[in-house]
Tab-separated table of C-alpha atoms in Angstrom:
chain	number	residue	atom	x	y	z
A	9	MET	CA	0.366	35.900	-0.136
A	10	HIS	CA	-1.131	33.376	2.265
A	11	HIS	CA	-2.267	35.965	4.845
A	12	GLY	CA	-0.691	34.084	7.728
A	13	ARG	CA	-2.727	30.898	7.435
A	14	GLY	CA	-1.078	27.577	8.031
A	15	THR	CA	1.848	28.953	10.068
A	16	GLY	CA	2.122	25.732	12.045
A	17	ALA	CA	1.930	23.626	8.900
A	18	SER	CA	4.638	25.761	7.284
A	19	GLY	CA	6.932	25.198	10.257
A	20	GLU	CA	6.217	21.485	10.225
A	21	LEU	CA	6.952	21.297	6.502
A	22	SER	CA	10.221	23.238	6.885
A	23	GLY	CA	11.217	20.985	9.768
A	24	LEU	CA	10.582	17.890	7.648
A	25	ARG	CA	12.680	19.312	4.810
A	26	GLN	CA	15.590	19.986	7.138
A	27	GLU	CA	15.385	16.519	8.646
A	28	PHE	CA	15.135	15.024	5.147
A	29	TYR	CA	18.387	16.762	4.225
A	30	ARG	CA	20.052	15.263	7.307
A	31	CYS	CA	18.853	11.815	6.154
A	32	LEU	CA	21.087	12.092	3.067
A	33	PRO	CA	24.651	11.187	4.168
A	34	ARG	CA	26.081	11.183	0.644
A	35	ARG	CA	25.211	13.383	-2.369
A	36	ALA	CA	22.790	15.242	-0.103
A	37	ASP	CA	22.607	18.431	-2.165
A	38	ALA	CA	21.931	16.643	-5.453
A	39	LEU	CA	19.301	14.331	-3.940
A	40	PHE	CA	17.554	17.182	-2.117
A	41	GLU	CA	17.366	19.402	-5.206
A	42	LEU	CA	16.246	16.421	-7.279
A	43	THR	CA	13.283	16.043	-4.895
A	44	ASP	CA	12.493	19.751	-5.166
A	45	ALA	CA	12.607	19.490	-8.956
A	46	ILE	CA	10.077	16.652	-8.757
A	47	LEU	CA	7.769	18.863	-6.680
A	48	CYS	CA	8.167	21.967	-8.849
A	49	ALA	CA	8.372	20.558	-12.386
A	50	ASP	CA	5.677	21.464	-14.891
A	51	GLY	CA	3.586	18.419	-15.732
A	52	PRO	CA	4.394	14.761	-15.132
A	53	VAL	CA	7.988	13.661	-14.631
A	54	ARG	CA	9.196	12.130	-17.896
A	55	SER	CA	12.956	11.945	-17.339
A	56	VAL	CA	15.441	12.379	-14.511
A	57	ALA	CA	17.716	14.378	-16.813
A	58	GLU	CA	14.888	16.756	-17.749
A	59	LEU	CA	14.390	17.596	-14.068
A	60	SER	CA	17.671	19.548	-14.316
A	61	LEU	CA	15.805	22.089	-16.476
A	62	ALA	CA	13.707	23.147	-13.483
A	63	GLY	CA	14.928	26.326	-11.821
A	64	GLU	CA	15.017	24.625	-8.422
A	65	HIS	CA	17.645	22.168	-9.735
A	66	ARG	CA	20.962	24.033	-9.922
A	67	ARG	CA	23.161	21.137	-11.030
A	68	GLY	CA	23.967	19.434	-14.304
A	69	HIS	CA	21.731	16.979	-16.085
A	70	GLY	CA	23.957	14.053	-15.121
A	71	SER	CA	23.893	14.763	-11.389
A	72	GLY	CA	20.480	13.148	-10.913
A	73	TYR	CA	21.457	9.687	-12.112
A	74	ALA	CA	24.859	10.006	-10.430
A	75	ALA	CA	23.214	10.820	-7.094
A	76	LEU	CA	20.806	7.889	-7.403
A	77	ALA	CA	23.644	5.525	-8.321
A	78	ARG	CA	26.261	6.652	-5.791
A	79	GLY	CA	24.296	8.624	-3.218
A	80	ARG	CA	22.876	7.331	0.030
A	81	VAL	CA	19.597	7.642	1.944
A	82	ASP	CA	19.349	6.819	5.648
A	83	ALA	CA	16.034	4.977	5.319
A	84	SER	CA	15.725	4.210	9.034
A	85	ARG	CA	16.010	7.861	10.041
A	86	LEU	CA	13.749	8.967	7.191
A	87	ARG	CA	11.062	6.493	8.275
A	88	THR	CA	11.106	8.060	11.729
A	89	ALA	CA	10.867	11.563	10.249
A	90	LEU	CA	7.881	10.669	8.060
A	91	THR	CA	6.085	9.119	11.029
A	92	ALA	CA	6.742	12.090	13.323
A	93	VAL	CA	4.670	14.582	11.280
A	94	SER	CA	0.909	14.986	11.656
A	95	LEU	CA	-1.092	12.066	10.262
A	96	PRO	CA	-4.693	11.730	9.063
A	97	ARG	CA	-7.227	9.831	11.160
A	98	ALA	CA	-10.613	8.226	10.691
A	99	ALA	CA	-13.871	9.824	11.738
A	100	ASP	CA	-13.703	8.243	15.205
A	101	GLY	CA	-10.128	9.447	15.769
A	102	ARG	CA	-8.322	6.161	15.225
A	103	LEU	CA	-5.403	5.528	12.888
A	104	VAL	CA	-6.269	3.438	9.831
A	105	LEU	CA	-3.415	1.797	7.929
A	106	ALA	CA	-3.603	0.174	4.507
A	107	VAL	CA	-1.004	-2.171	3.044
A	108	ASP	CA	-0.619	-3.324	-0.536
A	109	VAL	CA	2.044	-4.384	-3.040
A	110	THR	CA	2.765	-2.412	-6.190
A	111	CYS	CA	5.337	-3.393	-8.807
A	112	TRP	CA	8.014	-1.525	-10.721
A	113	LEU	CA	7.995	-3.628	-13.870
A	114	ARG	CA	11.347	-4.184	-15.623
A	115	PRO	CA	10.598	-6.876	-18.243
A	116	GLU	CA	13.534	-6.113	-20.583
A	117	ALA	CA	16.140	-5.101	-17.967
A	118	HIS	CA	18.268	-8.239	-18.164
A	119	THR	CA	21.218	-6.583	-16.395
A	120	CYS	CA	19.137	-5.631	-13.331
A	121	PRO	CA	19.552	-8.024	-10.381
A	122	GLN	CA	16.895	-9.228	-7.919
A	123	ARG	CA	13.987	-9.060	-10.331
A	124	ILE	CA	10.945	-11.152	-9.366
A	125	LEU	CA	7.966	-12.328	-11.368
A	126	CYS	CA	5.219	-9.840	-10.486
A	127	HIS	CA	1.532	-10.559	-10.944
A	128	THR	CA	-0.103	-7.990	-13.239
A	129	TYR	CA	-3.583	-7.595	-14.650
A	130	GLY	CA	-4.739	-5.625	-17.646
A	131	ARG	CA	-1.600	-5.611	-19.804
A	132	GLY	CA	-3.460	-7.991	-22.136
A	133	LYS	CA	-7.183	-8.205	-22.729
A	134	ASP	CA	-8.561	-9.441	-19.382
A	135	GLN	CA	-5.370	-11.411	-18.787
A	136	HIS	CA	-3.324	-12.140	-15.681
A	137	MET	CA	0.374	-12.067	-16.532
A	138	MET	CA	3.643	-12.578	-14.649
A	139	VAL	CA	6.102	-9.810	-15.583
A	140	PRO	CA	9.635	-9.405	-14.140
A	141	GLY	CA	10.092	-6.411	-11.884
A	142	TRP	CA	10.711	-5.092	-8.378
A	143	PRO	CA	7.668	-5.436	-6.074
A	144	TYR	CA	7.297	-2.997	-3.183
A	145	SER	CA	5.139	-3.422	-0.099
A	146	VAL	CA	3.767	0.005	0.838
A	147	VAL	CA	2.032	1.050	4.077
A	148	VAL	CA	-0.032	4.249	4.148
A	149	ALA	CA	-2.284	5.991	6.671
A	150	LEU	CA	-5.815	6.662	5.418
A	151	GLU	CA	-8.018	9.654	6.138
A	152	ALA	CA	-11.773	9.923	6.508
A	153	GLY	CA	-14.030	10.896	3.627
A	154	ARG	CA	-13.759	10.529	-0.112
A	155	GLY	CA	-10.499	11.721	-1.602
A	156	SER	CA	-7.180	10.754	-3.117
A	157	TRP	CA	-4.914	11.614	-0.181
A	158	THR	CA	-2.965	9.126	1.904
A	159	ALA	CA	0.122	9.398	4.100
A	160	PRO	CA	2.836	6.956	2.919
A	161	LEU	CA	4.768	5.695	5.935
A	162	ASP	CA	6.936	2.846	4.686
A	163	ALA	CA	8.029	0.983	1.560
A	164	VAL	CA	9.951	-2.300	1.481
A	165	ARG	CA	11.181	-3.976	-1.695
A	166	LEU	CA	10.561	-7.717	-1.758
A	167	ALA	CA	13.846	-9.484	-2.447
A	168	PRO	CA	14.124	-12.953	-4.028
A	169	GLY	CA	13.174	-15.603	-1.487
A	170	ASP	CA	11.120	-13.253	0.692
A	171	VAL	CA	7.705	-14.414	1.881
A	172	ALA	CA	5.313	-11.509	1.418
A	173	ALA	CA	3.287	-12.406	4.531
A	174	ASP	CA	6.385	-12.389	6.769
A	175	VAL	CA	7.662	-9.142	5.262
A	176	THR	CA	4.280	-7.496	5.792
A	177	ALA	CA	4.105	-8.632	9.427
A	178	ARG	CA	7.572	-7.226	10.182
A	179	GLN	CA	6.749	-4.043	8.302
A	180	ILE	CA	3.524	-3.432	10.229
A	181	ARG	CA	5.275	-4.182	13.524
A	182	ASP	CA	7.951	-1.587	12.753
A	183	VAL	CA	5.396	1.020	11.631
A	184	VAL	CA	3.272	0.572	14.765
A	185	GLY	CA	6.412	0.857	16.914
A	186	ARG	CA	7.333	4.160	15.262
A	187	LEU	CA	3.757	5.458	15.592
A	188	THR	CA	3.803	4.665	19.301
A	189	ALA	CA	7.212	6.269	19.784
A	190	ALA	CA	6.020	9.418	17.962
A	191	GLY	CA	2.989	9.704	20.254
A	192	HIS	CA	0.362	9.030	17.591
A	193	TRP	CA	-0.981	6.125	19.677
A	194	LYS	CA	-1.121	5.965	23.462
A	195	PRO	CA	-2.644	3.418	25.855
A	196	GLY	CA	-6.369	4.080	26.026
A	197	ASP	CA	-6.657	5.207	22.395
A	198	PRO	CA	-8.715	3.155	19.900
A	199	GLU	CA	-6.781	0.302	18.348
A	200	ILE	CA	-5.056	0.905	15.034
A	201	LEU	CA	-7.075	-0.591	12.181
A	202	LEU	CA	-5.112	-2.426	9.473
A	203	VAL	CA	-7.015	-2.830	6.195
A	204	ALA	CA	-5.859	-5.182	3.433
A	205	ASP	CA	-7.226	-6.823	0.315
A	206	ALA	CA	-7.890	-10.498	-0.412
A	207	GLY	CA	-4.252	-11.277	-1.182
A	208	TYR	CA	-3.388	-11.179	2.527
A	209	ASP	CA	-4.047	-13.881	5.106
A	210	GLY	CA	-5.999	-11.884	7.667
A	211	PRO	CA	-6.166	-14.535	10.420
A	212	ARG	CA	-2.422	-15.121	10.087
A	213	LEU	CA	-1.695	-11.389	10.401
A	214	ALA	CA	-4.010	-11.125	13.403
A	215	HIS	CA	-2.205	-14.038	15.092
A	216	VAL	CA	1.310	-12.701	14.426
A	217	LEU	CA	0.383	-9.146	15.513
A	218	ALA	CA	-1.700	-10.204	18.526
A	219	ASP	CA	0.650	-8.430	20.966
A	220	LEU	CA	0.172	-5.064	19.224
A	221	PRO	CA	-2.796	-2.647	19.485
A	222	VAL	CA	-3.825	-3.588	15.944
A	223	THR	CA	-7.168	-4.755	14.571
A	224	VAL	CA	-7.059	-6.544	11.215
A	225	LEU	CA	-9.751	-6.122	8.546
A	226	VAL	CA	-9.263	-8.024	5.277
A	227	ARG	CA	-11.374	-8.951	2.305
A	228	MET	CA	-11.899	-12.676	1.755
A	229	ARG	CA	-12.595	-14.575	-1.419
A	230	SER	CA	-16.200	-15.502	-2.109
A	231	ASP	CA	-15.403	-19.247	-2.075
A	232	ARG	CA	-14.134	-19.346	1.515
A	233	VAL	CA	-15.625	-21.646	4.150
A	234	LEU	CA	-15.346	-20.709	7.812
A	235	ARG	CA	-16.438	-22.570	10.933
A	236	ARG	CA	-18.757	-21.678	13.770
A	237	PRO	CA	-17.947	-22.152	17.478
A	238	VAL	CA	-18.310	-25.642	18.904
A	239	PRO	CA	-21.728	-26.137	20.513
A	240	PRO	CA	-21.862	-27.275	24.157
A	241	GLN	CA	-21.009	-30.956	24.520
A	242	PRO	CA	-23.848	-33.068	25.959
A	243	PRO	CA	-23.116	-34.687	29.332
A	244	GLY	CA	-21.706	-38.171	29.118
A	245	THR	CA	-20.331	-37.751	25.583
A	246	MET	CA	-17.265	-39.880	24.997
A	247	GLY	CA	-14.317	-39.222	22.731
A	248	ARG	CA	-12.193	-36.273	21.795
A	249	PRO	CA	-13.919	-32.859	21.993
A	250	ARG	CA	-14.667	-31.138	18.713
A	251	ARG	CA	-12.562	-28.136	17.709
A	252	HIS	CA	-14.818	-26.740	14.975
A	253	GLY	CA	-18.526	-26.186	14.694
A	254	GLY	CA	-20.746	-26.121	11.625
A	255	GLU	CA	-19.707	-24.679	8.296
A	256	PHE	CA	-20.323	-21.129	7.139
A	257	ALA	CA	-19.868	-21.232	3.362
A	258	PHE	CA	-19.792	-17.837	1.662
A	259	GLY	CA	-21.260	-19.335	-1.500
A	260	ASP	CA	-24.127	-21.188	0.241
A	261	PRO	CA	-26.761	-18.898	1.833
A	262	ASN	CA	-28.344	-21.908	3.532
A	263	THR	CA	-25.363	-22.060	5.916
A	264	TRP	CA	-25.455	-18.408	6.953
A	265	GLY	CA	-28.294	-18.380	9.428
A	266	THR	CA	-29.606	-15.176	10.991
A	267	PRO	CA	-27.030	-12.347	11.047
A	268	ASP	CA	-26.149	-10.792	14.381
A	269	ILE	CA	-26.178	-7.260	12.927
A	270	THR	CA	-28.028	-5.873	9.903
A	271	ILE	CA	-27.544	-2.342	8.579
A	272	GLU	CA	-29.457	-0.770	5.699
A	273	THR	CA	-28.147	2.554	4.481
A	274	THR	CA	-27.714	4.650	1.348
A	275	THR	CA	-24.264	5.617	0.135
A	276	ARG	CA	-23.525	8.609	-2.027
A	277	LEU	CA	-21.390	6.703	-4.508
A	278	TYR	CA	-22.870	3.185	-4.519
A	279	GLY	CA	-26.541	3.771	-3.767
A	280	PRO	CA	-28.475	1.569	-1.315
A	281	ALA	CA	-26.244	-0.750	0.714
A	282	LEU	CA	-27.003	-3.783	2.867
A	283	ILE	CA	-24.481	-4.788	5.514
A	284	ARG	CA	-24.808	-8.007	7.502
A	285	ALA	CA	-22.432	-9.339	10.160
A	286	TRP	CA	-22.011	-12.757	11.783
A	287	ASP	CA	-20.030	-13.049	15.017
A	288	ARG	CA	-17.440	-15.649	16.093
A	289	LEU	CA	-16.415	-17.350	12.846
A	290	HIS	CA	-12.953	-18.797	12.250
A	291	PRO	CA	-11.046	-20.611	9.473
A	292	ARG	CA	-10.099	-24.247	9.883
A	293	LEU	CA	-6.300	-24.126	9.830
A	294	THR	CA	-3.980	-26.921	8.716
A	295	HIS	CA	-0.232	-27.473	9.070
A	296	ARG	CA	0.652	-26.199	5.614
A	297	ILE	CA	1.766	-23.019	3.849
A	298	ALA	CA	2.136	-20.308	6.526
A	299	TRP	CA	1.256	-22.689	9.364
A	300	ALA	CA	3.624	-25.501	8.335
A	301	SER	CA	6.234	-24.596	10.959
A	302	HIS	CA	3.745	-23.921	13.757
A	303	ASP	CA	4.487	-25.969	16.878
A	304	GLY	CA	1.644	-27.594	18.767
A	305	ALA	CA	-2.078	-27.310	18.160
A	306	LEU	CA	-3.202	-24.682	15.688
A	307	PRO	CA	-5.081	-21.734	17.219
A	308	ILE	CA	-8.769	-20.956	16.881
A	309	LEU	CA	-8.886	-17.431	15.443
A	310	ASP	CA	-12.444	-16.185	15.918
A	311	GLY	CA	-13.550	-13.026	14.176
A	312	THR	CA	-16.536	-11.248	12.694
A	313	VAL	CA	-17.604	-11.795	9.094
A	314	ILE	CA	-19.153	-8.780	7.340
A	315	ARG	CA	-20.981	-8.998	4.020
A	316	LEU	CA	-21.262	-5.732	2.091
A	317	GLU	CA	-23.757	-5.580	-0.761
A	318	VAL	CA	-24.366	-2.424	-2.801
A	319	GLU	CA	-26.711	-1.749	-5.671
A	320	CYS	CA	-24.378	-0.392	-8.361
A	321	LEU	CA	-20.900	0.904	-9.117
A	322	PRO	CA	-20.165	4.405	-10.478
A	323	SER	CA	-19.661	2.790	-13.899
A	324	GLY	CA	-23.199	1.388	-13.800
A	325	ALA	CA	-22.098	-2.244	-13.440
A	326	ILE	CA	-23.685	-4.520	-10.869
A	327	PRO	CA	-21.021	-5.338	-8.271
A	328	LYS	CA	-20.416	-8.616	-6.514
A	329	PRO	CA	-20.869	-8.746	-2.730
A	330	VAL	CA	-17.762	-8.123	-0.650
A	331	TRP	CA	-16.865	-10.431	2.238
A	332	LEU	CA	-14.778	-8.988	5.075
A	333	TRP	CA	-13.164	-10.651	8.095
A	334	HIS	CA	-12.663	-8.562	11.246
A	335	SER	CA	-10.246	-9.886	13.846
A	336	ARG	CA	-12.402	-8.750	16.791
A	337	THR	CA	-15.565	-10.409	18.089
A	338	GLY	CA	-18.577	-8.894	19.800
A	339	LEU	CA	-18.785	-5.859	17.516
A	340	ASP	CA	-21.748	-3.534	17.885
A	341	GLN	CA	-23.566	-1.800	15.041
A	342	HIS	CA	-21.382	1.321	15.230
A	343	GLU	CA	-18.157	-0.704	14.982
A	344	VAL	CA	-19.482	-2.686	12.004
A	345	ASP	CA	-20.429	0.591	10.332
A	346	ILE	CA	-16.885	1.928	10.839
A	347	ALA	CA	-15.348	-1.316	9.516
A	348	TRP	CA	-17.013	-1.457	6.100
A	349	GLN	CA	-16.505	2.263	5.518
A	350	ALA	CA	-12.820	1.916	6.398
A	351	PHE	CA	-12.490	-0.872	3.845
A	352	LEU	CA	-13.906	1.374	1.116
A	353	ARG	CA	-11.245	3.948	2.029
A	354	ARG	CA	-8.588	1.281	1.363
A	355	PHE	CA	-8.943	1.964	-2.360
A	356	ASP	CA	-7.385	5.402	-1.787
A	357	ILE	CA	-4.006	3.657	-1.827
A	358	GLU	CA	-4.591	3.053	-5.534
A	359	HIS	CA	-4.710	6.831	-6.045
A	360	THR	CA	-1.329	7.075	-4.325
A	361	PHE	CA	0.150	4.422	-6.631
A	362	ARG	CA	-1.255	6.242	-9.647
A	363	MET	CA	0.195	9.523	-8.407
A	364	LEU	CA	3.611	7.937	-7.893
A	365	LYS	CA	3.719	6.307	-11.310
A	366	GLN	CA	1.872	8.676	-13.637
A	367	THR	CA	2.667	12.118	-12.157
A	368	LEU	CA	5.848	11.792	-10.104
A	369	GLY	CA	7.435	9.288	-12.517
A	370	TRP	CA	8.257	6.484	-10.069
A	371	THR	CA	8.839	3.899	-12.809
A	372	THR	CA	10.340	6.375	-15.296
A	373	PRO	CA	14.114	6.085	-14.563
A	374	LYS	CA	15.966	3.184	-16.154
A	375	LEU	CA	17.953	2.358	-13.056
A	376	ARG	CA	20.140	-0.723	-13.032
A	377	SER	CA	20.655	-1.458	-9.345
A	378	PRO	CA	17.779	-2.133	-6.936
A	379	GLU	CA	19.544	0.023	-4.338
A	380	ALA	CA	19.200	3.029	-6.659
A	381	ALA	CA	15.533	2.145	-7.115
A	382	ASP	CA	15.120	2.199	-3.334
A	383	ARG	CA	16.681	5.672	-3.142
A	384	TRP	CA	14.385	6.995	-5.865
A	385	THR	CA	11.384	5.450	-4.072
A	386	TRP	CA	12.225	7.234	-0.826
A	387	LEU	CA	12.602	10.542	-2.636
A	388	LEU	CA	9.084	10.211	-4.030
A	389	ILE	CA	7.589	9.140	-0.701
A	390	THR	CA	9.147	12.232	0.881
A	391	ALA	CA	7.749	14.343	-1.958
A	392	CYS	CA	4.240	12.949	-1.317
A	393	THR	CA	4.557	13.817	2.371
A	394	GLN	CA	5.614	17.382	1.544
A	395	LEU	CA	2.613	17.762	-0.751
A	396	ARG	CA	0.279	16.570	2.006
A	397	LEU	CA	1.739	19.050	4.496
A	398	ALA	CA	1.409	21.843	1.906
A	399	ARG	CA	-2.340	21.376	1.383
A	400	ASP	CA	-3.228	24.447	3.477
A	401	LEU	CA	-0.335	26.547	2.189
A	402	THR	CA	-0.589	26.515	-1.605
A	403	GLU	CA	-2.952	28.380	-3.876
A	404	ASP	CA	-5.267	26.638	-6.326
A	405	LEU	CA	-3.703	27.282	-9.738
A	406	ARG	CA	-6.569	25.689	-11.610
A	407	ARG	CA	-6.875	25.399	-15.342
A	408	PRO	CA	-9.651	27.401	-17.056
A	409	TRP	CA	-11.687	24.233	-17.630
A	410	GLU	CA	-11.393	22.983	-14.032
A	411	LYS	CA	-13.933	23.656	-11.320
A	412	PRO	CA	-12.921	25.666	-8.254
A	413	ARG	CA	-12.397	23.590	-5.123
A	414	PRO	CA	-11.741	24.414	-1.489
A	415	LEU	CA	-8.188	23.891	-0.321
A	416	GLN	CA	-9.008	20.722	1.594
A	417	ARG	CA	-10.529	19.194	-1.556
A	418	LEU	CA	-7.550	19.796	-3.844
A	419	SER	CA	-5.953	16.715	-5.356
A	420	PRO	CA	-2.215	16.044	-4.880
A	421	ALA	CA	-1.541	17.033	-8.500
A	422	ARG	CA	-3.225	20.435	-8.027
A	423	VAL	CA	-1.327	21.085	-4.798
A	424	ARG	CA	1.886	20.279	-6.689
A	425	ARG	CA	1.184	23.095	-9.175
A	426	GLY	CA	1.456	25.698	-6.442
A	427	PHE	CA	4.441	24.197	-4.620
A	428	ARG	CA	6.898	26.244	-6.696
A	429	ASN	CA	5.410	29.476	-5.312
A	430	LEU	CA	5.552	28.095	-1.774
A	431	ARG	CA	9.126	26.802	-1.896
A	432	PRO	CA	10.893	30.192	-1.340
A	433	GLN	CA	9.140	30.462	2.040
A	434	LEU	CA	10.393	27.036	3.182
A	435	ALA	CA	13.745	25.824	4.438
A	436	CYS	CA	16.139	24.950	1.593
A	437	PRO	CA	19.342	23.595	3.200
A	438	ALA	CA	20.980	22.459	-0.054
A	439	ARG	CA	24.243	24.263	-0.764
A	440	VAL	CA	25.175	26.137	-3.921
A	441	PRO	CA	26.945	23.822	-6.385
A	442	LYS	CA	30.662	24.236	-6.932
A	443	PRO	CA	31.949	24.864	-10.462
A	444	SER	CA	33.132	21.684	-12.126
A	445	ARG	CA	33.583	20.125	-15.526
A	446	PRO	CA	32.476	16.681	-16.685
A	447	GLY	CA	34.961	13.832	-16.967
A	448	PRO	CA	36.340	12.668	-20.315
A	449	GLY	CA	34.256	9.474	-20.402
A	450	ARG	CA	35.002	6.649	-22.814
A	451	PRO	CA	36.643	7.919	-25.998
A	452	ALA	CA	34.405	8.022	-29.021
A	453	GLY	CA	34.567	4.888	-31.140
A	454	THR	CA	36.016	2.730	-28.339
A	455	PRO	CA	33.887	-0.366	-27.686
A	456	ASN	CA	32.889	-1.377	-24.188
A	457	HIS	CA	35.095	-4.307	-23.142
A	458	GLN	CA	33.319	-4.763	-19.781
A	459	PRO	CA	29.671	-5.540	-20.526
A	460	ALA	CA	27.248	-5.572	-17.607
A	461	THR	CA	26.409	-8.884	-15.982
A	462	ARG	CA	23.088	-10.405	-16.969
A	463	HIS	CA	20.852	-11.764	-14.208
A	464	ASP	CA	18.090	-14.343	-14.232
A	465	VAL	CA	14.571	-13.608	-13.024
A	466	HIS	CA	13.715	-15.097	-9.637
A	467	THR	CA	10.451	-16.678	-8.590
A	468	VAL	CA	8.875	-15.867	-5.252
A	469	THR	CA	8.152	-19.465	-4.235
A	470	SER	CA	8.817	-22.936	-5.552
A	471	THR	CA	5.127	-23.468	-6.341
A	472	ASN	CA	5.628	-21.944	-9.776
A	473	THR	CA	7.540	-25.070	-10.807
A	474	GLN	CA	4.697	-27.465	-10.019
A	475	LYS	CA	2.821	-28.942	-12.904
A	476	PRO	CA	-0.786	-27.783	-13.168
A	477	LYS	CA	-3.401	-30.323	-12.253
A	478	HIS	CA	-5.814	-30.900	-15.118
A	479	ARG	CA	-9.324	-31.879	-14.132
A	480	GLU	CA	-11.244	-34.564	-15.934
A	481	LYS	CA	-13.646	-33.516	-18.633
A	482	THR	CA	-16.530	-35.037	-16.700
A	483	GLN	CA	-15.819	-32.581	-13.868
A	484	SER	CA	-15.597	-29.437	-15.970
A	485	SER	CA	-19.065	-28.348	-14.892
A	486	ASP	CA	-18.308	-28.720	-11.164
A	487	PRO	CA	-18.087	-25.524	-9.117
A	488	ARG	CA	-14.766	-24.147	-7.960
A	489	PRO	CA	-13.413	-26.053	-4.917
A	490	ARG	CA	-14.021	-24.403	-1.602
A	491	ARG	CA	-11.183	-22.837	0.373
A	492	THR	CA	-11.443	-23.968	3.986
A	493	GLY	CA	-8.004	-22.888	5.244
């Protein structure tokens, strides 16, 4: 059927499936077939019980929820297995990682523990809302070019009391360690590029991960104020030396000066683009928030500021300029060009979140325990990895109204359509189910005398309890205060 193409990819995919089965110490057969049902079901996943109707799922409709509730996934071993397979790379051959937080919202699940107020946007009309749920920090590897493919490598649920910045730093450190152990990065290779959005403290990440071969690229808010290097001190000057030079205010073009690098190009999606870069700029840090426990003098974290300005968005709207902070100094024009293009690829992680939620049904099950939610999350991440490895092996079963595409341009959803035809050629270690009969359950008409415990919603930090500071009416026309930290 496939005329021998992709033999190596088929062996790699079968090897991953066998290792995935070995990562399931308890209820392995039910969990493995539940993952296959996710990959082979017709249309989006609407219910865990309905997955039992797929031919690849040979067990009863209650086995799925039972396996998620009482099964077990060796997450540490599975992380190693997902990192050991082939990974996408950027155009220059380097690994590009993206990190972001996505939420499994559970607003009415009062019996679910460890729920946290999650920031959401768009549930009301242009409103930011805090909704209870389980937030997950996800790390993926990005590939070059426009597309909707990423390689999920890790997912960590944020528990009550966790600091997202500390969790992200530990997560990236573990991922880079596994990438190095798997041979994806060796001394002499280009540094791994970590791309994140404005919700992350880029200088803090760069400082914590300074001992790793990682370069940090983050978007900064348009009201930030950075500092230039200290100019040479004139001879005979008395007093304490200055630590910070002049201001570089993103909102004040008079403070920018002449950029060190200017690039004018035309993008296929955004039209003409103007990229300008200024070298050796750093934030003025203070002993608060993430730096409150720092001993001694605060570091000077110099980097390169990149301003990306495009003419229009695909929707026709006029976009705002994007400010980026690169943790390395002395960049040349080629490195600046790679940086802003890598940041645009960061948005591919949103396609992965949409695939997980809308097609694979990540937030569909009404699971009570967060441990069961973690198991379901790892099943879907493994399913995404299998789809990526099957890109060269499946046929394009396109709908009559869809345009033909080459195999490398197929979306994850279109690759999933052909996975059912590919599955018989792959390793399927799950055993045949044994005959059994369901238990008696609670007799009909008998009330439940052991209701589930109800749990309160946790807040991430104590700042949510502070009273908002109301500004005077005479200051209502003042601009937004500048962020210097």
